[in-house]
Short mmCIF file of C-alpha atoms and ligand atoms in Angstrom, two decimals:
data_model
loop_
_atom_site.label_atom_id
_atom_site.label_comp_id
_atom_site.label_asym_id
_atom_site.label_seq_id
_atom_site.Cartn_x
_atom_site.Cartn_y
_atom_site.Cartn_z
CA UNK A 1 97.76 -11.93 -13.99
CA UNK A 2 97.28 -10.50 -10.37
CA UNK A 3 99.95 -11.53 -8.07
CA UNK A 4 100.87 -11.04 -4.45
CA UNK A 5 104.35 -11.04 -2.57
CA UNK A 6 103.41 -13.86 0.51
CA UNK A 7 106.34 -15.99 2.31
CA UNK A 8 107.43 -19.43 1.42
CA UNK A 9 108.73 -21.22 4.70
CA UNK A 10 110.22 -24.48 2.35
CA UNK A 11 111.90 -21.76 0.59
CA UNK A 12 112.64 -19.61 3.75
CA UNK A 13 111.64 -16.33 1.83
CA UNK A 14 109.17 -13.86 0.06
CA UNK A 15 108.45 -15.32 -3.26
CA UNK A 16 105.50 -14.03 -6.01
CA UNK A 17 102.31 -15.95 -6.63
CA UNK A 18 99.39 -15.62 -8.33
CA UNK A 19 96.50 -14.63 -6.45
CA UNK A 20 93.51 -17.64 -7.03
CA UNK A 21 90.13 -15.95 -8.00
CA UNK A 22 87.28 -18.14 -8.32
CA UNK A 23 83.25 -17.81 -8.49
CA UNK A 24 81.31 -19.14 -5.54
CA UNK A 25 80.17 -21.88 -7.92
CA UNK A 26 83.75 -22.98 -8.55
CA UNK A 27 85.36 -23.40 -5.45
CA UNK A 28 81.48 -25.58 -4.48
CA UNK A 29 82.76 -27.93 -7.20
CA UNK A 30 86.51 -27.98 -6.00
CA UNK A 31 85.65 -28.18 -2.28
CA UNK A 32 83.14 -30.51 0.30
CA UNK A 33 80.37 -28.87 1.63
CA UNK A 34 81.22 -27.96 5.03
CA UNK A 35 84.41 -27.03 3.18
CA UNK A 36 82.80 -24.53 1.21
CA UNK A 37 80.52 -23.31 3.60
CA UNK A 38 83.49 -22.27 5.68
CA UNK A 39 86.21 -20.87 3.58
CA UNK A 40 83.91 -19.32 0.93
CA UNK A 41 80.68 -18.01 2.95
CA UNK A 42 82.21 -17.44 6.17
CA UNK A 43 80.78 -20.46 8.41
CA UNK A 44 82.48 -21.53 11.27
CA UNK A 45 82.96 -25.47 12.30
CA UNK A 46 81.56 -26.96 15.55
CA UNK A 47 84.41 -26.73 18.42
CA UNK A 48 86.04 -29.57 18.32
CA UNK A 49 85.51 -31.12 14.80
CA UNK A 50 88.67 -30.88 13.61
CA UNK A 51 91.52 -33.10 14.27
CA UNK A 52 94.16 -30.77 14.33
CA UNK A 53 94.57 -31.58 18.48
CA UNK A 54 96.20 -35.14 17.70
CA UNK A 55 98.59 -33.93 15.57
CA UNK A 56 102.18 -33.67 17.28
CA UNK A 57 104.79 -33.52 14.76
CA UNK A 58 106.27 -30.28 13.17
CA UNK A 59 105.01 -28.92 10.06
CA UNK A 60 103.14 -26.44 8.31
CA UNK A 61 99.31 -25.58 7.93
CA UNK A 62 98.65 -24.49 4.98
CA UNK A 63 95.71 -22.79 3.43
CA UNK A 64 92.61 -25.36 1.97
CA UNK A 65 92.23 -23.88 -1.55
CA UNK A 66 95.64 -22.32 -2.53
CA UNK A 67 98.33 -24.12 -0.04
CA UNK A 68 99.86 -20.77 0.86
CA UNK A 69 101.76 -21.41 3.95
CA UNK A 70 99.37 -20.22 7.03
CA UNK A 71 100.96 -21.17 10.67
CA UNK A 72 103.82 -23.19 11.72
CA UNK A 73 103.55 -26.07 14.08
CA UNK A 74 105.45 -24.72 16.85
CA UNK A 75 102.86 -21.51 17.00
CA UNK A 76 99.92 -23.63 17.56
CA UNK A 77 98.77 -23.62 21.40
CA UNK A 78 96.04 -25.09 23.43
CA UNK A 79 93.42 -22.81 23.39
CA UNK A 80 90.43 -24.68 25.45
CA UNK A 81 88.48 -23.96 22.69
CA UNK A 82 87.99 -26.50 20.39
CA UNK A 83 89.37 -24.73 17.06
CA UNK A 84 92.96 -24.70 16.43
CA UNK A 85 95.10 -21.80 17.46
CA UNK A 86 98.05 -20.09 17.16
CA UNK A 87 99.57 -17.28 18.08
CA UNK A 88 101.10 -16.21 14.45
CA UNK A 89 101.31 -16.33 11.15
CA UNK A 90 103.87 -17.71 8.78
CA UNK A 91 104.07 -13.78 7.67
CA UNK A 92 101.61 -10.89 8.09
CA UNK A 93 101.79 -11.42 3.98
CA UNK A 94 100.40 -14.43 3.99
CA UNK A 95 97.07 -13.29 5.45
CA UNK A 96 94.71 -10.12 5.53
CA UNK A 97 93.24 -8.94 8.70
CA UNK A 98 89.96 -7.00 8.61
CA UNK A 99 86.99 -5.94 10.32
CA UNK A 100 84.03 -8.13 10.58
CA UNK A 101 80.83 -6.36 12.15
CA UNK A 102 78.66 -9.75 11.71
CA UNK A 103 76.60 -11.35 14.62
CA UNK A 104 76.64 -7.54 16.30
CA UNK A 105 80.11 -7.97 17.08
CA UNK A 106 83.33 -6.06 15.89
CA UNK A 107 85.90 -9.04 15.57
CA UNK A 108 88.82 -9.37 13.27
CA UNK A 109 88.19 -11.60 10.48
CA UNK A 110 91.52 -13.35 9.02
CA UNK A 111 91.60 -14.36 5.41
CA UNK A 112 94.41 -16.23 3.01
CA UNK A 113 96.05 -13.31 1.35
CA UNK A 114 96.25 -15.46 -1.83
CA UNK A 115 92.71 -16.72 -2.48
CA UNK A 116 90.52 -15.11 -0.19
CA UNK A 117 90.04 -18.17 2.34
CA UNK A 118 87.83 -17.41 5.26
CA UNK A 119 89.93 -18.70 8.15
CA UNK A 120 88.39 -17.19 11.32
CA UNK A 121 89.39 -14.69 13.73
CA UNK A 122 91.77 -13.20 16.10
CA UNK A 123 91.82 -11.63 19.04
CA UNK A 124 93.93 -10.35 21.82
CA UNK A 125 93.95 -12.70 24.66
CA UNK A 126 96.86 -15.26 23.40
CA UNK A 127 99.86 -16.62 25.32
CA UNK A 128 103.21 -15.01 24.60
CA UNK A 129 104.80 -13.64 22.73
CA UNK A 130 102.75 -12.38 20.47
CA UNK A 131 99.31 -11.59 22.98
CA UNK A 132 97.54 -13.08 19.60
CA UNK A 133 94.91 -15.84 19.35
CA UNK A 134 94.40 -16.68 15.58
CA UNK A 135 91.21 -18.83 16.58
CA UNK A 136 90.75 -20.99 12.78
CA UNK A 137 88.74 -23.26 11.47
CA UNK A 138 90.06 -26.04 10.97
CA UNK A 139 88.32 -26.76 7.33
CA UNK A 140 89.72 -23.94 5.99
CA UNK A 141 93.68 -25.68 6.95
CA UNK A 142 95.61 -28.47 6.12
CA UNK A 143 98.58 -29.71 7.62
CA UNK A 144 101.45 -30.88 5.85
CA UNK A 145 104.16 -32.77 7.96
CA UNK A 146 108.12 -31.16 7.90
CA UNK A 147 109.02 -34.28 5.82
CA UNK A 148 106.84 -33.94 2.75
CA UNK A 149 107.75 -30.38 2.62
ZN1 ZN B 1 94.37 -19.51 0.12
#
C-alpha cells in the first residue's frame, strides 16, 4: 500500500492515506460522464455550469473521487469567470502542481495529490494574499457544508 501525508481540516492536521489508483475504465464506472471526462482525461466544464456560485455557507470542497480536503470556503472568490476559484489550498499536500504544455500553452495544471483528480489550473493574477487563482472545475469538487463535517 502506497500512501501519502495530505492535511485533514476536520482533524486540523497531517494525517496518512492511501493514495486511490484506478484504471480509466474504473473510475468511468464510478463516475458520470462529464465527471469522468473532467477529472480523469483532463476536460474542462463550460463557464458557468457549476453551482458552486449559490453556495454561501462555510465548508469544505473536497475532491470528487477520493474526498481529500481541496479548498476552504472562506478562500473561494469571485473570479468573473464562471469556474470556481480560490486563492489556496487546504495544504500544498493536498494537491500537485505541474506543467501542462496542452492547447500551445504553458499553464499549471493542479491535480488531487491522493488520486490523481484533474482539477484545473492556476495562475498568478488572484486577489490577496496569496496573488493565486486556482481556476477548478467544478465536476472535479464537492462541497460539504461545516456541519456534516
Ligand atoms: Zn482525489
Amino acid at each position: 500500500m502506497k500512501s501519502i501525508q495530505i492535511f485533514d481540516v476536520n482533524q486540523n492536521k497531517v494525517i496518512t492515506a492511501e493514495i486511490i489508483e484506478k484504471s480509466d475504465e474504473d473510475w468511468k464506472k464510478l463516475l458520470t460522464q462529464k465527471q469522468y471526462e473532467i477529472t480523469t482525461k483532463k476536460g474542462t466544464e463550460t463557464p458557468g455550469a457549476c453551482p458552486f456560485s449559490e453556495i454561501h455557507e462555510a465548508g469544505i470542497f473536497r475532491c470528487l473521487r477520493c474526498g481529500t480536503d481541496l479548498f476552504q470556503y472562506s478562500t473561494k472568490f469571485e473570479s468573473g469567470t464562471g469556474w470556481p476559484s480560490f486563492w489556496e489550498p487546504v495544504s500544498k499536500l493536498n494537491v500537485v502542481e505541474q506543467r501542462d504544455k496542452s492547447l500551445g500553452l504553458i499553464r499549471i495544471e493542479v491535480l488531487c495529490a491522493r488520486c490523481g483528480s484533474h482539477l484545473g489550473h492556476v495562475f498568478d493574477d488572484g486577489p490577496k494574499p496569496t496573488g493565486k487563482r486556482y481556476c477548478m472545475n467544478g465536476f472535479a469538487l464537492k462541497f460539504v457544508p461545516l456541519a456534516q463535517l
